Tab-separated table of C-alpha atoms in Angstrom:
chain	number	residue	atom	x	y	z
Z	1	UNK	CA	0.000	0.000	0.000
Z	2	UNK	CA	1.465	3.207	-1.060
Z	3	UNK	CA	1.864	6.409	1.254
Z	4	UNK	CA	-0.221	9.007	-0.706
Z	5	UNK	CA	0.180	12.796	-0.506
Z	6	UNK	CA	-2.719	14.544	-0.288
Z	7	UNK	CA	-3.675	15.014	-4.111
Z	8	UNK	CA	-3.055	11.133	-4.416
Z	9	UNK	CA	-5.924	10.277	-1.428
Z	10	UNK	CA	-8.661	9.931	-4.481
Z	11	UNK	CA	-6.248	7.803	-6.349
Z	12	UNK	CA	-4.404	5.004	-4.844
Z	13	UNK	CA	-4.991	2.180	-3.327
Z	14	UNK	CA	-4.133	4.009	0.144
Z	15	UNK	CA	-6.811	3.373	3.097
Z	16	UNK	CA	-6.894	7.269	3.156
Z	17	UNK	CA	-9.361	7.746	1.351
Z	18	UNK	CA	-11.770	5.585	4.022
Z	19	UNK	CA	-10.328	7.414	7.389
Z	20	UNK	CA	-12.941	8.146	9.853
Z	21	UNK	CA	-15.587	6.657	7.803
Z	22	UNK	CA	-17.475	3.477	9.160
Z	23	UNK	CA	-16.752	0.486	6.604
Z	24	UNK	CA	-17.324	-3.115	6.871
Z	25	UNK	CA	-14.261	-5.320	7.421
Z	26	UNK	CA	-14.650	-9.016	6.265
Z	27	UNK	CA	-12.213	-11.069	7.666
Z	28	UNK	CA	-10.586	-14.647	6.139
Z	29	UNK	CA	-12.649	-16.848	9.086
Z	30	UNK	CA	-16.020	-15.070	7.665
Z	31	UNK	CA	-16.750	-12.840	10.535
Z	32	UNK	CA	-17.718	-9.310	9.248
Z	33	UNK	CA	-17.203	-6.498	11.547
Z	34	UNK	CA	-18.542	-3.255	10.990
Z	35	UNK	CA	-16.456	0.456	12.506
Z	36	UNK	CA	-15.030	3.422	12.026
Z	37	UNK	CA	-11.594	3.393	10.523
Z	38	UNK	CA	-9.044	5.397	12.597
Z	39	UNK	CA	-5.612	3.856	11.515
Z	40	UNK	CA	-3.983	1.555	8.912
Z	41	UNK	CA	-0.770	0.569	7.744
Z	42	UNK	CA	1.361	-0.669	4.778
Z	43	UNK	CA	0.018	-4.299	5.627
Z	44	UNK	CA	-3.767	-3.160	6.063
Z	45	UNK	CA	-3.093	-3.833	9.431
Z	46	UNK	CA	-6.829	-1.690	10.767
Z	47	UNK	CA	-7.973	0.448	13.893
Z	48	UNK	CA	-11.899	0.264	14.011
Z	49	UNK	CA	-13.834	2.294	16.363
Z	50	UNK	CA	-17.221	1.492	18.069
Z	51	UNK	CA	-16.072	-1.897	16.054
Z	52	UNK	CA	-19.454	-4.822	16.194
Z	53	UNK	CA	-19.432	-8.006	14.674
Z	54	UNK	CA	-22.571	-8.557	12.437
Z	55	UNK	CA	-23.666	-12.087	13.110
Z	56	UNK	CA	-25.963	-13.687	10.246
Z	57	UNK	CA	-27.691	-16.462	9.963
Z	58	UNK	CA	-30.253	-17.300	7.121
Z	59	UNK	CA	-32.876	-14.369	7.473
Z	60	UNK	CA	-31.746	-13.360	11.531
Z	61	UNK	CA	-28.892	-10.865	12.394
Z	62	UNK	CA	-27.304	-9.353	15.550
Z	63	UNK	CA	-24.863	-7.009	15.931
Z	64	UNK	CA	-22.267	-7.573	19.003
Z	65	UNK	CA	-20.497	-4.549	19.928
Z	66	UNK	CA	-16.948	-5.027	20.689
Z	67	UNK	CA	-15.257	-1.737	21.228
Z	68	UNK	CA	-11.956	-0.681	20.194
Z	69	UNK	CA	-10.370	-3.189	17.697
Z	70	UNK	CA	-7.191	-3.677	16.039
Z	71	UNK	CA	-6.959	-6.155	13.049
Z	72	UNK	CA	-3.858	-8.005	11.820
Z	73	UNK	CA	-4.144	-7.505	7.895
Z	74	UNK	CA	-2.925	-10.808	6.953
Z	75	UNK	CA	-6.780	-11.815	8.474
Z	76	UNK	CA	-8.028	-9.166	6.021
Z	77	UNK	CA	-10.245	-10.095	2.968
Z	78	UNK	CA	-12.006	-6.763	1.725
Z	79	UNK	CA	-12.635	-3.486	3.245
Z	80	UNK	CA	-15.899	-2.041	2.122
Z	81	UNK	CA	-17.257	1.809	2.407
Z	82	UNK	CA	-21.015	1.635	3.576
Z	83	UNK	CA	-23.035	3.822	1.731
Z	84	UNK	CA	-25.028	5.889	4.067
Z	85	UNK	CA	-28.122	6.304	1.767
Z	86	UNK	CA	-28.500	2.628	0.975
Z	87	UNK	CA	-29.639	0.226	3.310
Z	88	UNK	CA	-27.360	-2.184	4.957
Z	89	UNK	CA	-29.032	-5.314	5.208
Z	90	UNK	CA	-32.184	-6.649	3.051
Z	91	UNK	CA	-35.671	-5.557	4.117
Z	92	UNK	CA	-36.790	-8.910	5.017
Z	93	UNK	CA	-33.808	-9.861	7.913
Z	94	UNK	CA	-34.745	-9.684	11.335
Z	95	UNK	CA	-32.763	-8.293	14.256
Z	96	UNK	CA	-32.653	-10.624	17.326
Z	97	UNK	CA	-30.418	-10.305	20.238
Z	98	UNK	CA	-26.851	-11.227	21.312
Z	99	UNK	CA	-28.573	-14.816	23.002
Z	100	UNK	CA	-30.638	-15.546	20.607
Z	101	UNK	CA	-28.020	-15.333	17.823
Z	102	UNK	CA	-25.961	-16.989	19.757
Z	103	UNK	CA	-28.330	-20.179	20.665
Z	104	UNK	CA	-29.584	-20.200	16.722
Z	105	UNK	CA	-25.671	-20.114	15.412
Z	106	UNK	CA	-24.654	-22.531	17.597
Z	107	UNK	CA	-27.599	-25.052	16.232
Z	108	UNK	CA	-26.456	-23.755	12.845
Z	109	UNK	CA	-23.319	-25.087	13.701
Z	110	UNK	CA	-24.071	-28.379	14.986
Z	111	UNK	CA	-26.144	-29.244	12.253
Z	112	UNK	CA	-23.792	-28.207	9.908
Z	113	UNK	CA	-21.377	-30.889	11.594
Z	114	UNK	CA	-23.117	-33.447	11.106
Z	115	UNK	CA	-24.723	-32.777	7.750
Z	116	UNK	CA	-20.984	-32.362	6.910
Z	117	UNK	CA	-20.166	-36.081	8.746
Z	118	UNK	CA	-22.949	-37.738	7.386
Z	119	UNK	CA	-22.411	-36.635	3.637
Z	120	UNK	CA	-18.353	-37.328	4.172
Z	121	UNK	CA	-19.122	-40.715	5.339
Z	122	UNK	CA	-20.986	-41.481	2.345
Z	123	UNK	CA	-18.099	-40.534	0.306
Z	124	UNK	CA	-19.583	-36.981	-1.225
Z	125	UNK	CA	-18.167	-34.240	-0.031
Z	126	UNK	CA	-20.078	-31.215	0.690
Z	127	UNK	CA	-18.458	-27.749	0.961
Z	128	UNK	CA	-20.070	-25.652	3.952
Z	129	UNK	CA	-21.125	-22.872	2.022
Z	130	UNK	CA	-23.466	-24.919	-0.259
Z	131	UNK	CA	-25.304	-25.766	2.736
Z	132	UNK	CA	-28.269	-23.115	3.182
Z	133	UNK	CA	-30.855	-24.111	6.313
Z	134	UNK	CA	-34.563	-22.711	6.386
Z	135	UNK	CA	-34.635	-19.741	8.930
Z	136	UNK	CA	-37.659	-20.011	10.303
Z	137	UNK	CA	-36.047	-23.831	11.960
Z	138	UNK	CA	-34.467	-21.662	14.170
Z	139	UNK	CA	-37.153	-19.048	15.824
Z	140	UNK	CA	-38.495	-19.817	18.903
Z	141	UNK	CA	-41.861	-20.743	19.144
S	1	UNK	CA	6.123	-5.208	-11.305
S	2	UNK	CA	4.715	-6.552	-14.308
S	3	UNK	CA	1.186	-7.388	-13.596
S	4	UNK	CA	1.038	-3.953	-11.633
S	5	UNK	CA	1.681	-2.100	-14.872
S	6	UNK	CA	-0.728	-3.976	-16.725
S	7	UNK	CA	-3.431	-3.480	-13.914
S	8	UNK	CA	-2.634	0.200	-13.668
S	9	UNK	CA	-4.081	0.110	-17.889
S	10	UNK	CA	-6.672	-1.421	-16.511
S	11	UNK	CA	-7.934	0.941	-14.290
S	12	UNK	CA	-11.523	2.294	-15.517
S	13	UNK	CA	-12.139	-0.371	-16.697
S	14	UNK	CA	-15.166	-2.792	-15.393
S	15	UNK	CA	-13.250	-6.241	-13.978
S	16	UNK	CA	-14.791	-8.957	-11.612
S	17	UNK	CA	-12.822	-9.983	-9.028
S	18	UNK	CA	-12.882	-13.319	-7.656
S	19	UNK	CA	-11.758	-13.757	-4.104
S	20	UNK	CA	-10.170	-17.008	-2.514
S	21	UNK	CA	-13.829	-17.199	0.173
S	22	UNK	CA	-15.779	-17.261	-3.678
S	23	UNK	CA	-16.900	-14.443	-3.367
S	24	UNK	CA	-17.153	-12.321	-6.897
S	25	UNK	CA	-17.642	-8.609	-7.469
S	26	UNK	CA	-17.712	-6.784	-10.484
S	27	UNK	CA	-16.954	-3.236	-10.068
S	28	UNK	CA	-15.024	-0.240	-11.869
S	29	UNK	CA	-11.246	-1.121	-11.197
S	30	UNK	CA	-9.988	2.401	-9.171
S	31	UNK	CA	-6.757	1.596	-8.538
S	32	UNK	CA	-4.085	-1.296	-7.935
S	33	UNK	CA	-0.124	-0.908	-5.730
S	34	UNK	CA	2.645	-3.103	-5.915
S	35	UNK	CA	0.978	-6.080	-3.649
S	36	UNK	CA	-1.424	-5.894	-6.403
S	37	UNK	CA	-4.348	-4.362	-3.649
S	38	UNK	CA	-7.147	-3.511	-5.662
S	39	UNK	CA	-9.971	-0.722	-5.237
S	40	UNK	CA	-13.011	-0.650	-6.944
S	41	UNK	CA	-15.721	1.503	-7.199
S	42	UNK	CA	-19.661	0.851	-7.973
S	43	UNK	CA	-19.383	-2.835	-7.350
S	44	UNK	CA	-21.953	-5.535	-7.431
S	45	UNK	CA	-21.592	-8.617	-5.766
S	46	UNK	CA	-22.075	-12.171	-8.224
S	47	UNK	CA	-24.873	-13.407	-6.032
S	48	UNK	CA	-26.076	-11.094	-4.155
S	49	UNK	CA	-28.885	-13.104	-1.803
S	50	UNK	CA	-26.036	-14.895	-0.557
S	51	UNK	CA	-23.858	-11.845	0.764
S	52	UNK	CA	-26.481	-9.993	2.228
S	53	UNK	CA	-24.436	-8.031	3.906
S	54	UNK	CA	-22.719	-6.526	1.291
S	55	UNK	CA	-25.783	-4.820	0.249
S	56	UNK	CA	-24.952	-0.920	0.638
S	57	UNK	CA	-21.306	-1.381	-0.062
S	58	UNK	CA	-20.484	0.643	-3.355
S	59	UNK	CA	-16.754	1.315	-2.689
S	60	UNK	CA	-14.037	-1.496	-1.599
S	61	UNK	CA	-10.409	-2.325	-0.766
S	62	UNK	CA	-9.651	-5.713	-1.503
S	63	UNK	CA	-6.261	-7.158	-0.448
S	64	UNK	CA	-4.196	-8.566	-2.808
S	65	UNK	CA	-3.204	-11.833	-0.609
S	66	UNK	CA	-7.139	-12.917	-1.062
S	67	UNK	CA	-7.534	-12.497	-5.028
S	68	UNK	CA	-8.349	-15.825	-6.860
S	69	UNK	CA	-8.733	-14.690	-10.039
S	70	UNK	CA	-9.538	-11.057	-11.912
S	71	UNK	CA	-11.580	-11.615	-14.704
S	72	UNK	CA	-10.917	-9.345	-17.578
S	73	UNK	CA	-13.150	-7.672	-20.212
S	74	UNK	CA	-12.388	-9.031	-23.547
S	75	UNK	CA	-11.138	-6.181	-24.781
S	76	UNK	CA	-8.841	-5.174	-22.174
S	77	UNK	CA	-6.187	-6.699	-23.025
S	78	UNK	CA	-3.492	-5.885	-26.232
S	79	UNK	CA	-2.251	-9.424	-26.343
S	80	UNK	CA	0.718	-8.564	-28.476
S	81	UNK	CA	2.300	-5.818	-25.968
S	82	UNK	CA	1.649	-8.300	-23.117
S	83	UNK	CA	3.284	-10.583	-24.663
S	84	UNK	CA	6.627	-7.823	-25.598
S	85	UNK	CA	6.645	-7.207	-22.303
S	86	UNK	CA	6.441	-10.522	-20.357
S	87	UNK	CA	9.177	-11.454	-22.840
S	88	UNK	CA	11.229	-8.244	-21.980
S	89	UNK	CA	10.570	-9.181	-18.526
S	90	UNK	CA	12.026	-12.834	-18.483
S	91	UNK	CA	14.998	-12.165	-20.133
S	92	UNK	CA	15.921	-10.536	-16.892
S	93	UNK	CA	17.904	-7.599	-15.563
């Protein structure tokens, strides 16, 4: 990443450009956090402020707030500028809490296990992102 | 420093990246650096209902470590000056 003067911000591939502006930060184990950029370095090594993780799963979301975060850049996949004016999620996704995302992704995951053992002991393998579970499995009745 | 050259004619025009996690975006190419970091602007994600989270992001930074492929219009590319120059290239210093 280069070091851009100030005529430059608009057009390198500096972080610069994104400084004190909240982005979205997806990371190589899939988490996505969402903050406001207040450092970076030559390795997109990233400061987020008021940094929360944005848990999906199928149709439900939470966001977890964690605070003051520094990222390593090597765990760094894309850094994305949120448009303001847009909206941020689809209409139809439903905001639960910080337990209840956390009980429904944790029976995401154990299904997932053994959808993924039973397929693998047939002989097919499955890849985990093919795998796409009804939502409405998971809300409490 | 050869594939950075070639990216930098690239930029303006519309390229779809494909990342190592699958995920594709199309998007104007703004600008590539020597690790071969990309920008783009006005993207669109390959599948969107899949990434919903990606939904209002117009602008990116992708790092260049996570780039699978970058899939080129058609007629990007002069085939004969890439080829003068990765020939330049090998013959070495």
């Amino acid at each position: 990443m280069s070091w851009a003067g100030p005529e430059d911000i608009f057009l390198s591939t500096s972080l610069a450009s994104y400084l004190d502006k909240k982005l979205l930060v997806l990371l190589r184990d899939g988490v996505k956090l969402l903050g406001v950029l207040r450092s970076f370095d030559q390795f997109a090594n990233v400061v987020l402020e008021g940094a929360c993780e944005r848990v999906i799963v199928g149709d439900l979301y939470c966001d977890i707030p964690l605070g003051l975060y520094v990222i390593r850049g090597e765990n760094v996949v894309l850094i994305g500028e949120l448009d303001l004016e847009r909206e941020e999620l689809p209409a139809h996704m439903i905001c639960v809490s910080v337990a209840e995302i956390r009980r429904v992704s944790a029976m995401f995951k154990t299904n997932l296990d053994k959808f993924t053992v039973l397929h693998t002991s047939r002989g097919i393998i499955i890849s985990s992102y093919v795998m796409f579970l009804d939502a409405s499995a998971f809300v409490a009745v | 420093m050869l594939f950075f050259s070639y990216f930098k004619e690239l930029v303006g025009k519309e390229v779809t990246v494909e990342l190592k996690n699958d995920l594709a975006i199309r998007g104007i190419l703004r600008s590539v650096d020597q690790y071969l970091n990309i920008k783009l602007e006005n993207i669109r994600v390959v599948d969107q209902d899949k990434y919903p989270h990606m939904l209002s992001v117009r602008n990116c930074f992708i790092r260049g470590s996570v780039v699978r492929y970058v899939q080129l219009p058609p007629d990007g590319v002069d085939i004969d000056i890439l080829h003068d120059a990765t020939r330049r290239e090998a013959r070495g210093p």
